[in-house]
CSV table of C-alpha atoms and ligand atoms in Angstrom, one decimal:
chain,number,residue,atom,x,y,z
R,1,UNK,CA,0.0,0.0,0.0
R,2,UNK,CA,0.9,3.5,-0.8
R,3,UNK,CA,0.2,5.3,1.2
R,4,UNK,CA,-0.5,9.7,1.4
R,5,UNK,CA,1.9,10.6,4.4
R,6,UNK,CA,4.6,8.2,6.0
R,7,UNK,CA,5.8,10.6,9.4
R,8,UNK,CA,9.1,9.8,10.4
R,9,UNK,CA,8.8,10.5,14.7
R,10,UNK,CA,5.9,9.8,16.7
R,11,UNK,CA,6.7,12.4,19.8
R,12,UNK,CA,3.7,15.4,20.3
R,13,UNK,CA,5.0,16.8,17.0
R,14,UNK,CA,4.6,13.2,15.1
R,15,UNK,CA,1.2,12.6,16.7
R,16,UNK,CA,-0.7,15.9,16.7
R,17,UNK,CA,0.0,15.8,12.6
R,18,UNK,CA,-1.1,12.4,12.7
R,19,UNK,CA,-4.4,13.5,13.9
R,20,UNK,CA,-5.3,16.1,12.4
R,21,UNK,CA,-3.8,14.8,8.7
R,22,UNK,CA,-5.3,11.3,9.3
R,23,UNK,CA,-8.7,13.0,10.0
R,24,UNK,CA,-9.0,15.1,6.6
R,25,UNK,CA,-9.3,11.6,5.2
R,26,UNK,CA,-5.7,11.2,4.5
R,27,UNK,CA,-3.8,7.5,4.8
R,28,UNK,CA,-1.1,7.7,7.1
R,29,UNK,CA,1.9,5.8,8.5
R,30,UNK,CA,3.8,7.1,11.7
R,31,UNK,CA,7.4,5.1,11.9
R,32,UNK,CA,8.9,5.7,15.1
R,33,UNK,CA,12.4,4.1,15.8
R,34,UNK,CA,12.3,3.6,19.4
R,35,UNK,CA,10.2,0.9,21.5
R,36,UNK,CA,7.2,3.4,21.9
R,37,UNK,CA,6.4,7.2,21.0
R,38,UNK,CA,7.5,9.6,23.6
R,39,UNK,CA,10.4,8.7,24.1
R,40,UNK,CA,12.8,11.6,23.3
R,41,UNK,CA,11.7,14.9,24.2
R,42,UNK,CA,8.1,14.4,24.7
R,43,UNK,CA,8.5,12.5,27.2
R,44,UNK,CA,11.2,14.8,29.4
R,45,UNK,CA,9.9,18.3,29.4
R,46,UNK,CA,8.9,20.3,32.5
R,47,UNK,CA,4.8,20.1,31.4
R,48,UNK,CA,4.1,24.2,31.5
R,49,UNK,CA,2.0,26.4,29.1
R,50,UNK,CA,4.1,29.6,29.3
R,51,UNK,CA,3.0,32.5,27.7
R,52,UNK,CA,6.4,34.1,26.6
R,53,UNK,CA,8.3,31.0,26.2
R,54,UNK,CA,10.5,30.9,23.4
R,55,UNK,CA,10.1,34.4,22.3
R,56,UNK,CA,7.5,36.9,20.7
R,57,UNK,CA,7.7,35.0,17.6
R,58,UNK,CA,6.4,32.1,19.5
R,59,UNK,CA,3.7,33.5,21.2
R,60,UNK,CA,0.9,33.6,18.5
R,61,UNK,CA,1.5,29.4,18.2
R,62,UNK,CA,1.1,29.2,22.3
R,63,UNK,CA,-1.9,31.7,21.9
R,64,UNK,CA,-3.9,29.8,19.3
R,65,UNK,CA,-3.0,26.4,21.0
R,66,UNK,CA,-4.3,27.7,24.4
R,67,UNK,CA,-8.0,27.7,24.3
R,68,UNK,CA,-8.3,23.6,22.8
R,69,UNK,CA,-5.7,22.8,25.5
R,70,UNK,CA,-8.1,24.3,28.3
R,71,UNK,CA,-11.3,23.1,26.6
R,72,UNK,CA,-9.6,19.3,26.5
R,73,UNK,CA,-8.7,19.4,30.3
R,74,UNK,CA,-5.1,19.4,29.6
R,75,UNK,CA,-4.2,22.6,31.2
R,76,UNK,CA,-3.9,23.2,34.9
R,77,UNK,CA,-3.8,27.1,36.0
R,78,UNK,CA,-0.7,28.0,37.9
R,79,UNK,CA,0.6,31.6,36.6
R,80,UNK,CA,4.0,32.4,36.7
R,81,UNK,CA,6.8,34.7,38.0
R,82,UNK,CA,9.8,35.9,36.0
R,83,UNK,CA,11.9,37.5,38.9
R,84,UNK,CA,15.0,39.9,38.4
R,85,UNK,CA,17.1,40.7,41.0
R,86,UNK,CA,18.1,44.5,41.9
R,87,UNK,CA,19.8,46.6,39.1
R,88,UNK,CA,18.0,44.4,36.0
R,89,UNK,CA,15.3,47.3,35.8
R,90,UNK,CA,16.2,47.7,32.5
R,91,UNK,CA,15.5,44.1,31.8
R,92,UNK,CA,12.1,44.3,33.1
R,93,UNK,CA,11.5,46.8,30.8
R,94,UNK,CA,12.9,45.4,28.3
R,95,UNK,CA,10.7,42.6,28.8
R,96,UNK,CA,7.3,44.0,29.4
R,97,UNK,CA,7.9,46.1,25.9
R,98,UNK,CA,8.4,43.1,24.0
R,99,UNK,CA,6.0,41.6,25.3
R,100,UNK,CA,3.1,43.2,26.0
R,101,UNK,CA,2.3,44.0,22.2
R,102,UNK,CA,2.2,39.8,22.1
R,103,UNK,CA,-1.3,39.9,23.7
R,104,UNK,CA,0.8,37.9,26.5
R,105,UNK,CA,-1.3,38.9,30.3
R,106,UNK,CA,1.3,39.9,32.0
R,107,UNK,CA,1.3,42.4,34.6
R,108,UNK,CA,4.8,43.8,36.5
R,109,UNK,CA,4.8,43.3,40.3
R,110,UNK,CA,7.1,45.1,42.8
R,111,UNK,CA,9.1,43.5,45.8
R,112,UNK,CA,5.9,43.4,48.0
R,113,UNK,CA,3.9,41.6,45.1
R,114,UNK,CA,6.9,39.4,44.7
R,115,UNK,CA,7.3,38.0,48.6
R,116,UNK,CA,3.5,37.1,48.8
R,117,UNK,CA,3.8,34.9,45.9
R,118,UNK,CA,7.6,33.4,46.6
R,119,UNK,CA,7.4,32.9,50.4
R,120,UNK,CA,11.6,32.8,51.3
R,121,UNK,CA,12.8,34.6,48.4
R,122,UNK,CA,15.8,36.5,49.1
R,123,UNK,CA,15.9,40.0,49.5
R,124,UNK,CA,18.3,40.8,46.5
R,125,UNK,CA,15.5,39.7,44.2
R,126,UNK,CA,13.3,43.2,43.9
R,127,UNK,CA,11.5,43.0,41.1
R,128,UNK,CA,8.4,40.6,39.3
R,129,UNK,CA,6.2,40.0,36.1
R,130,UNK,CA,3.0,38.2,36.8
R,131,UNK,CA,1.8,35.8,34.2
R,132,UNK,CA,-1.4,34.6,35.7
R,133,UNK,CA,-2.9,32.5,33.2
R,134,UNK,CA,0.6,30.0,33.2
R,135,UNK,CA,-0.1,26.5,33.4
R,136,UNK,CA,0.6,22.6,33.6
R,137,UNK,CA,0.2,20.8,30.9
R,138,UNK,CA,-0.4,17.0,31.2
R,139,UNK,CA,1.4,16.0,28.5
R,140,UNK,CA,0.9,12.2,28.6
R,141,UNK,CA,-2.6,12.9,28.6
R,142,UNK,CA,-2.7,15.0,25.3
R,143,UNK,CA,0.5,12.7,23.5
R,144,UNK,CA,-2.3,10.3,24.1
R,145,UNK,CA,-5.3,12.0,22.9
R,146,UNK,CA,-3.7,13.1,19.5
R,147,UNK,CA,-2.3,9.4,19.2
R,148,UNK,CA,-6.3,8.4,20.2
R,149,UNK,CA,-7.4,10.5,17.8
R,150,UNK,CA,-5.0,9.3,14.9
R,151,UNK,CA,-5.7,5.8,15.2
R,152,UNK,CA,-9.1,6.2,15.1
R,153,UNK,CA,-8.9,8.0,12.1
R,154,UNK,CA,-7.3,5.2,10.7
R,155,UNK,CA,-3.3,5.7,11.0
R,156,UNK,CA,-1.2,3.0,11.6
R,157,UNK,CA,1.5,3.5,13.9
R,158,UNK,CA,5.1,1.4,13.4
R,159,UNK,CA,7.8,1.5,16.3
R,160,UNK,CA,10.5,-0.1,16.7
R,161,UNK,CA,11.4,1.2,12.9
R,162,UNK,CA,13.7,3.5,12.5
R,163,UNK,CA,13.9,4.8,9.6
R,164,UNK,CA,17.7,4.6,7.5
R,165,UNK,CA,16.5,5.4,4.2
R,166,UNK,CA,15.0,7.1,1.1
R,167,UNK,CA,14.5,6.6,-2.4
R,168,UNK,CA,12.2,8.5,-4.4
R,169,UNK,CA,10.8,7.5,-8.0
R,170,UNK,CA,7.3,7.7,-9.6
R,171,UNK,CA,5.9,10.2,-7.5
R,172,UNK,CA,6.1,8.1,-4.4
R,173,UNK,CA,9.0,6.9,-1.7
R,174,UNK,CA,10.1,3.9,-0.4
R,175,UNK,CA,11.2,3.8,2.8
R,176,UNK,CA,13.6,1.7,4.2
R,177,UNK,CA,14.2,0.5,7.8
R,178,UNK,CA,16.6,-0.6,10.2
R,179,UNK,CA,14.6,-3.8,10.4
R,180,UNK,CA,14.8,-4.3,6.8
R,181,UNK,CA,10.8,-3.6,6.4
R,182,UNK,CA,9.9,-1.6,3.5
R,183,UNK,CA,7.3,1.5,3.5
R,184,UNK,CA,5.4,3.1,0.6
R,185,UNK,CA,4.3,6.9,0.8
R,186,UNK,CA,3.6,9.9,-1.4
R,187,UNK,CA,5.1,12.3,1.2
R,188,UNK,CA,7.3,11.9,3.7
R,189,UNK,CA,7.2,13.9,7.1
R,190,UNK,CA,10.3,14.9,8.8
R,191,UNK,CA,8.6,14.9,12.7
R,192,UNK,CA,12.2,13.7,13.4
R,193,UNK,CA,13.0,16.0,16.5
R,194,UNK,CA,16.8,16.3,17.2
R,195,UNK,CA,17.2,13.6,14.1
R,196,UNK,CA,15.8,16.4,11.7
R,197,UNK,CA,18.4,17.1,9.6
R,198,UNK,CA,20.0,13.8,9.8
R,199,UNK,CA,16.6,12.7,8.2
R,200,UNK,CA,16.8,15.4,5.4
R,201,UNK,CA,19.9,14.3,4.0
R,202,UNK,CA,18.7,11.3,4.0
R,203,UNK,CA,15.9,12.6,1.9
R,204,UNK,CA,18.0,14.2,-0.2
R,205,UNK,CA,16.9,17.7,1.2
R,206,UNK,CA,19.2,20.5,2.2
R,207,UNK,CA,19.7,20.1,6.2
R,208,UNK,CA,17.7,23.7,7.7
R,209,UNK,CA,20.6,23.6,10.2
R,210,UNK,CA,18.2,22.0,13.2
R,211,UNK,CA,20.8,21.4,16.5
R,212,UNK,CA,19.7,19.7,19.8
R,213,UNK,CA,21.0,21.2,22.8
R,214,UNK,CA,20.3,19.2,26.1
R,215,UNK,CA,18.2,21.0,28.9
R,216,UNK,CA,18.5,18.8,32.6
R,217,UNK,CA,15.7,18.5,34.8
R,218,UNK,CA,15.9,17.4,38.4
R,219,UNK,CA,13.3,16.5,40.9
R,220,UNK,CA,14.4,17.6,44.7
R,221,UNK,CA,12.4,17.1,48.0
R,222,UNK,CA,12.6,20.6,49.8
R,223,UNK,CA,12.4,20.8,53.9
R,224,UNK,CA,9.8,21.6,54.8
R,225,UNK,CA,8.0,20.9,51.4
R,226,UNK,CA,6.5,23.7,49.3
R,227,UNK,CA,3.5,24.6,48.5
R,228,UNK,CA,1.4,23.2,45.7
R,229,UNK,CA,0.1,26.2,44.8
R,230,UNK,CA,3.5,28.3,44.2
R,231,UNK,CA,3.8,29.5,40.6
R,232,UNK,CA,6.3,28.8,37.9
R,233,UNK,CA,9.2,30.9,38.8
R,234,UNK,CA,11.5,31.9,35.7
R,235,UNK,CA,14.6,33.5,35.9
R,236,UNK,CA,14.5,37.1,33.7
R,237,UNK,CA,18.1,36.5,33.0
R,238,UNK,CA,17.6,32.5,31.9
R,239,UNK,CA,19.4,31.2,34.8
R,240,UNK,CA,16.8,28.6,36.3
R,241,UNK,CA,13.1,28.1,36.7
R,242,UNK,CA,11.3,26.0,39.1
R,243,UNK,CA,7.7,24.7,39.7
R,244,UNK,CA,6.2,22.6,42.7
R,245,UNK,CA,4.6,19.0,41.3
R,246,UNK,CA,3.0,16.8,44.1
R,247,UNK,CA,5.1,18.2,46.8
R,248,UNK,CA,8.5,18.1,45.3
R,249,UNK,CA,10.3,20.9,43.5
R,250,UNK,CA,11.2,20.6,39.3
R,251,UNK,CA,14.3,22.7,39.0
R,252,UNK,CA,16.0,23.0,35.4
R,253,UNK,CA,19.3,25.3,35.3
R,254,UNK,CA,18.2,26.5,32.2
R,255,UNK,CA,20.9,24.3,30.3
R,256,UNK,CA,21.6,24.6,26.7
R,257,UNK,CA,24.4,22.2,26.0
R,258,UNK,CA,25.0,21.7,22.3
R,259,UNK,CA,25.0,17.9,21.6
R,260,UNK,CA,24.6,15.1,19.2
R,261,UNK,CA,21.3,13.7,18.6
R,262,UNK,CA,21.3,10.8,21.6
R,263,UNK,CA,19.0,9.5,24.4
R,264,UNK,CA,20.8,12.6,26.4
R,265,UNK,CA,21.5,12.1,30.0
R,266,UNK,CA,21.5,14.0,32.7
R,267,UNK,CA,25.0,15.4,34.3
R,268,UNK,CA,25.5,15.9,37.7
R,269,UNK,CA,27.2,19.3,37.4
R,270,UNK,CA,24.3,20.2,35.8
R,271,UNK,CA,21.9,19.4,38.5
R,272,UNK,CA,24.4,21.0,41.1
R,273,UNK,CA,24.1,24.4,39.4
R,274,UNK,CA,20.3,24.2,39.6
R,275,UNK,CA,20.3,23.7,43.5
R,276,UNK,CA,23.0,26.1,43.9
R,277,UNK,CA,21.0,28.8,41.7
R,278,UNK,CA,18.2,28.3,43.4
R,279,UNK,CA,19.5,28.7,47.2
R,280,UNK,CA,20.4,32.4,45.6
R,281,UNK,CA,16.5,32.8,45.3
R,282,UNK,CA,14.8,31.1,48.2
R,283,UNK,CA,16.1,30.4,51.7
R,284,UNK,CA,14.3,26.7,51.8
R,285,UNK,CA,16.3,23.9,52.2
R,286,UNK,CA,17.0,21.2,49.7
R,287,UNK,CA,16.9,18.0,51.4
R,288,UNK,CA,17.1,15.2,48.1
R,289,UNK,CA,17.6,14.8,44.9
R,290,UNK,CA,15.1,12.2,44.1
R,291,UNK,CA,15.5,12.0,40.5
R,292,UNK,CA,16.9,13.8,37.2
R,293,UNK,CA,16.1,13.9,33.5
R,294,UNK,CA,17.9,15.0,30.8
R,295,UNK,CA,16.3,16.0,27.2
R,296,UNK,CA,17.1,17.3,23.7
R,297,UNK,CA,15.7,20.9,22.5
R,298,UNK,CA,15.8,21.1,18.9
R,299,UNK,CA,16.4,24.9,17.2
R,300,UNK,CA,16.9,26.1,13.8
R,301,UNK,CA,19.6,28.6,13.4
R,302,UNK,CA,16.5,31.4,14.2
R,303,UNK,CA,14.7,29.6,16.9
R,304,UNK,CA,11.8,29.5,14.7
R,305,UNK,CA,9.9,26.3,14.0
R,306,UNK,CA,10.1,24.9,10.2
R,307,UNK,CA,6.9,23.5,8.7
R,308,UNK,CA,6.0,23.1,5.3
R,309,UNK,CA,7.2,21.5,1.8
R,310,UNK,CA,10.8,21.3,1.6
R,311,UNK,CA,11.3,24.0,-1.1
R,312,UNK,CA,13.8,21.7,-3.3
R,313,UNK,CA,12.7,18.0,-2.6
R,314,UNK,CA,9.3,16.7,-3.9
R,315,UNK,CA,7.1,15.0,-1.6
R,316,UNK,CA,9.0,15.9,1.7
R,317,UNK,CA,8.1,18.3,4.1
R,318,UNK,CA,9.2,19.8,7.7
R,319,UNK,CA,7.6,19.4,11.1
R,320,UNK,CA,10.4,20.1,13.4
R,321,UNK,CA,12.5,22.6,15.1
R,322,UNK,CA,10.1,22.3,18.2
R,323,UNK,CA,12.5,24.0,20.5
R,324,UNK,CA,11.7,24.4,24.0
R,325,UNK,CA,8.0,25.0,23.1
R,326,UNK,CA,6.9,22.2,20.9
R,327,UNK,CA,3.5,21.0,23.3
R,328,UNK,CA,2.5,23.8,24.3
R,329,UNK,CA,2.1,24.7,20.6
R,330,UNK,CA,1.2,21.4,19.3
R,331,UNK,CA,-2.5,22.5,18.9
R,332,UNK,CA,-2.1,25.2,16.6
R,333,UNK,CA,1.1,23.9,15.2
R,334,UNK,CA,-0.4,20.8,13.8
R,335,UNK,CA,-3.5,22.3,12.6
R,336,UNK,CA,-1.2,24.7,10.8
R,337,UNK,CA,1.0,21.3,9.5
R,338,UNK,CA,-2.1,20.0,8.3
R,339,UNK,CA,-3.3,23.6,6.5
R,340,UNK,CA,0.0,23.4,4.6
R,341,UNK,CA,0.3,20.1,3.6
R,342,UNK,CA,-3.3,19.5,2.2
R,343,UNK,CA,-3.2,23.4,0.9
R,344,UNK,CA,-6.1,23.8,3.2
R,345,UNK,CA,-7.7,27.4,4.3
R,346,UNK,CA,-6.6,28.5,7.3
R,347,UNK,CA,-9.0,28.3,10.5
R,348,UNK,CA,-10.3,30.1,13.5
R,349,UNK,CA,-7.2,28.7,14.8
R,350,UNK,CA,-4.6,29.4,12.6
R,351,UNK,CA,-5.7,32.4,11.1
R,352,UNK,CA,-3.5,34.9,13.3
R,353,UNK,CA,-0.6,32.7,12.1
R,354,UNK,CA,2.2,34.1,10.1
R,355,UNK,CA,3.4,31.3,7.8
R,356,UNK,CA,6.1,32.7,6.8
R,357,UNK,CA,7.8,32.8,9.8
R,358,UNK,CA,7.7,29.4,9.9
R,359,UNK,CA,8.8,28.1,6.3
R,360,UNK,CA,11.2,26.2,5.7
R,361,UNK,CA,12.2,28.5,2.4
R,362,UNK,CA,13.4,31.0,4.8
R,363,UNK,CA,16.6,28.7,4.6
R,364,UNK,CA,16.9,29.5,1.1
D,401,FAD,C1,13.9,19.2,29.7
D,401,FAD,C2,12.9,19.7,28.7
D,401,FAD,C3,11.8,20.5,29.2
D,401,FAD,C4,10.9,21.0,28.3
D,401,FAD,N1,9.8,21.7,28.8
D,401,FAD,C5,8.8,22.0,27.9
D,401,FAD,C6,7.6,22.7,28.4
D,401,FAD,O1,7.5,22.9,29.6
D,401,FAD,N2,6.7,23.0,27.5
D,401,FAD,C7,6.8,22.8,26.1
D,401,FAD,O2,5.9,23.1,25.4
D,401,FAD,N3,7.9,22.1,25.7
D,401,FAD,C8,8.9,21.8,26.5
D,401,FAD,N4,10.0,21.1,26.0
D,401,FAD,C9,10.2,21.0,24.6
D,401,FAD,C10,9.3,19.8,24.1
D,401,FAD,O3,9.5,18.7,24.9
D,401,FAD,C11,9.7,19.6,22.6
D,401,FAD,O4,9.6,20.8,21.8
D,401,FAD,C12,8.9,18.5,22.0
D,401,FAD,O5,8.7,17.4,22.8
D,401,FAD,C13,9.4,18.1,20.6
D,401,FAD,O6,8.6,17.1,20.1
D,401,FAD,P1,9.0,16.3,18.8
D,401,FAD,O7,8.0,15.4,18.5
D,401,FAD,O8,9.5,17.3,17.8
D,401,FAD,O9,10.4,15.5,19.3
D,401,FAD,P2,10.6,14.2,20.0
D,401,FAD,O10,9.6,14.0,21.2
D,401,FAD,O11,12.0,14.1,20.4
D,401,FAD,O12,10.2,13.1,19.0
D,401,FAD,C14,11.0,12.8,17.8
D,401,FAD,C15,10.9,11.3,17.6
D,401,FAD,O13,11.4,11.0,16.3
D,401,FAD,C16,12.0,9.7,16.4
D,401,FAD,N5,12.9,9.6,15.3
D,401,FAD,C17,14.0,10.3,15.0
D,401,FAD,N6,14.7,9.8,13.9
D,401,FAD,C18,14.0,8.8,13.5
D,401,FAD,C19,14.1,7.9,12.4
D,401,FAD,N7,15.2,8.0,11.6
D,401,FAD,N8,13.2,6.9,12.3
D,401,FAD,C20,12.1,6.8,13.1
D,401,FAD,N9,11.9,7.6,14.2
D,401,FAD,C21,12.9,8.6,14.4
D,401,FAD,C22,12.6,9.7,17.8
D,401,FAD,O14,12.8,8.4,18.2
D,401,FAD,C23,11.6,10.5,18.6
D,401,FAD,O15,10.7,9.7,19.3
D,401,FAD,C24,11.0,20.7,26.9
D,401,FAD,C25,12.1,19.9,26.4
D,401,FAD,C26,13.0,19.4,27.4
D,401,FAD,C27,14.1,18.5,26.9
């Protein structure tokens, strides 16, 4: 069988384009290489809907993905706090005028403001922006749901087959894989997260220039514990965040090691600079490290996401460069996906979305 889209990665990006191609009436494949989807990235990210995340160019895909995340149940209201300590005035500003012409809510907060909603911070940290409508994002829950709603639109989903190569004639691919099966489609998807450009080339395509950099996440039990209702607290300079989940503390150091395309791994230095960066915040008391994750963030050269037809290469288009914000835009981002491939209209959803920010002819 031939069939309309083969996509190569089955993580949030791989499964929300499932859906919502698979349900235009499309045939679809999803070949994933590992034992189950979820794996990579999908499975290793700190779970928040952040408003500002990733940048201004960001925000209208966060924006547009927001209300079907809240009307599905998937979001769970925290807000959150960027903080800056005395002297980073400017960056505040700096911040709120970027920002605030986003439609991001955000609201600035003095030291006062600050203390009420970080019991223990330290008193070096003076100033605040408020992000009320922050949240959780169960992301099992929704990598579920869009692989739900795939299947029942009819696409099949391989793992265990990774895929190691191309060859295009007639109009139509085969695709090989590592366990010698064979795959038939008109268009191949790269939904390859950190393995995007390695699956280009293998396409024949020009790589975009899509490099993972690994971001480590550790789980600590603080004495006495903190409350469940703090809010996500972001550095303004990109040094940490944090967030309480079922009575322990998430603390990232805001990593960005460049690395290979792996299973990354958490390192230990890594998880030492969270703690210590976050004892110059709060005066609470880490008592254990209970556990620690490490994960791949995948960026083109611009930050931006690339979706689309590959401008050179027939029958192979983008899906990737999900960076540090790839769920909490998989709504919009796959509805886009799906707009572009089929050379559909765009939606209620979509229709604040500029394309062209996004194409992956901006690569020339
Ligand atoms: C620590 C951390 C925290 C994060 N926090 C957040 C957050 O709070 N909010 C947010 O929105 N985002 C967050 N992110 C980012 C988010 O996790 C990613 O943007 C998103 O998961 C990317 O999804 P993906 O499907 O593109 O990639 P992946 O989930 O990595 O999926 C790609 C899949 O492709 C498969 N694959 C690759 N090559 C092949 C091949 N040749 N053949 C077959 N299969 C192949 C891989 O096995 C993999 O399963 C975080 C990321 C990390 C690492």
């Amino acid at each position: 069988m031939t069939h309309d889209f083969a996509i190569v990665g089955a993580g949030i990006a791989g499964a929300s384009l499932a859906a919502e191609l698979a349900e235009s009436g499309a045939s679809v494949l999803i070949l994933e290489g590992e034992d189950k989807p979820g794996y990579h990235a999908t499975g290793r990210s700190a779970a928040f809907w952040e408003e500002c995340y990733g940048g201004p160019e960001i925000v209208p895909l966060t924006l547009a993905s927001g209300a079907y995340l809240r009307e599905k149940g998937f979001l769970h209201q925290r807000g959150a706090l960027y903080i800056a300590r005395e002297g980073d005035e400017e960056l505040v500003t700096d911040f709120m005028q970027r920002f605030v012409p986003t439609g991001a809510t955000i609201q600035h907060l003095g030291r006062g403001d600050l203390q009420k909603r970080l019991p223990g911070v330290r008193h070096e940290w003076s100033d605040a922006i408020w992000e009320p409508v922050c949240a959780d994002i169960d992301v099992a829950g929704l990598h579920a749901h869009y692989l739900a709603r795939a299947r029942s639109a009819g696409a099949l989903l391989e793992c265990r087959a990774r895929v190691c190569g191309m060859n295009r004639a007639s109009g139509s691919w085969t695709i090989a894989t590592e366990t010698g099966a064979s795959h038939r489609a008109k268009t191949v998807v790269n939904a390859a997260g950190a393995w995007a450009d390695e699956l280009a080339v293998m396409a024949g395509a020009n790589p975009v220039g899509i490099k993972p950099y690994r971001r480590t996440v550790a789980q600590v039990r603080i004495d006495p514990p903190v409350s469940n209702d703090l809010p996500l607290v972001l550095d303004l300079r990109g040094r940490f965040y944090f967030k309480p989940e079922s009575g322990r503390l998430w603390l990232s150091p805001h990593d960005e090691e460049p690395s290979v395309a792996c299973d990354a791994a958490p390192e230990e230095l890594a998880v030492a600079e969270a703690i210590a960066r976050l004892e110059e915040v709060v005066d609470w008391k880490v008592a254990a490290v209970e556990h620690k994750w490490a994960g791949l963030r995948s960026f083109a050269p611009d930050r931006r996401p690339v979706y689309g037809h590959d401008p050179q290469v027939e029958g192979f288009a983008w899906f990737a460069g999900q960076g540090g914000f790839g769920i909490q835009t998989s709504p919009a981002a796959a509805r886009l996906g799906r707009q572009l491939l089929l050379d559909e209209p765009r939606d209620a959803m979509t229709q604040g979305l500029d394309t062209g920010l996004y194409a992956p002819e901006r690569f020339g």
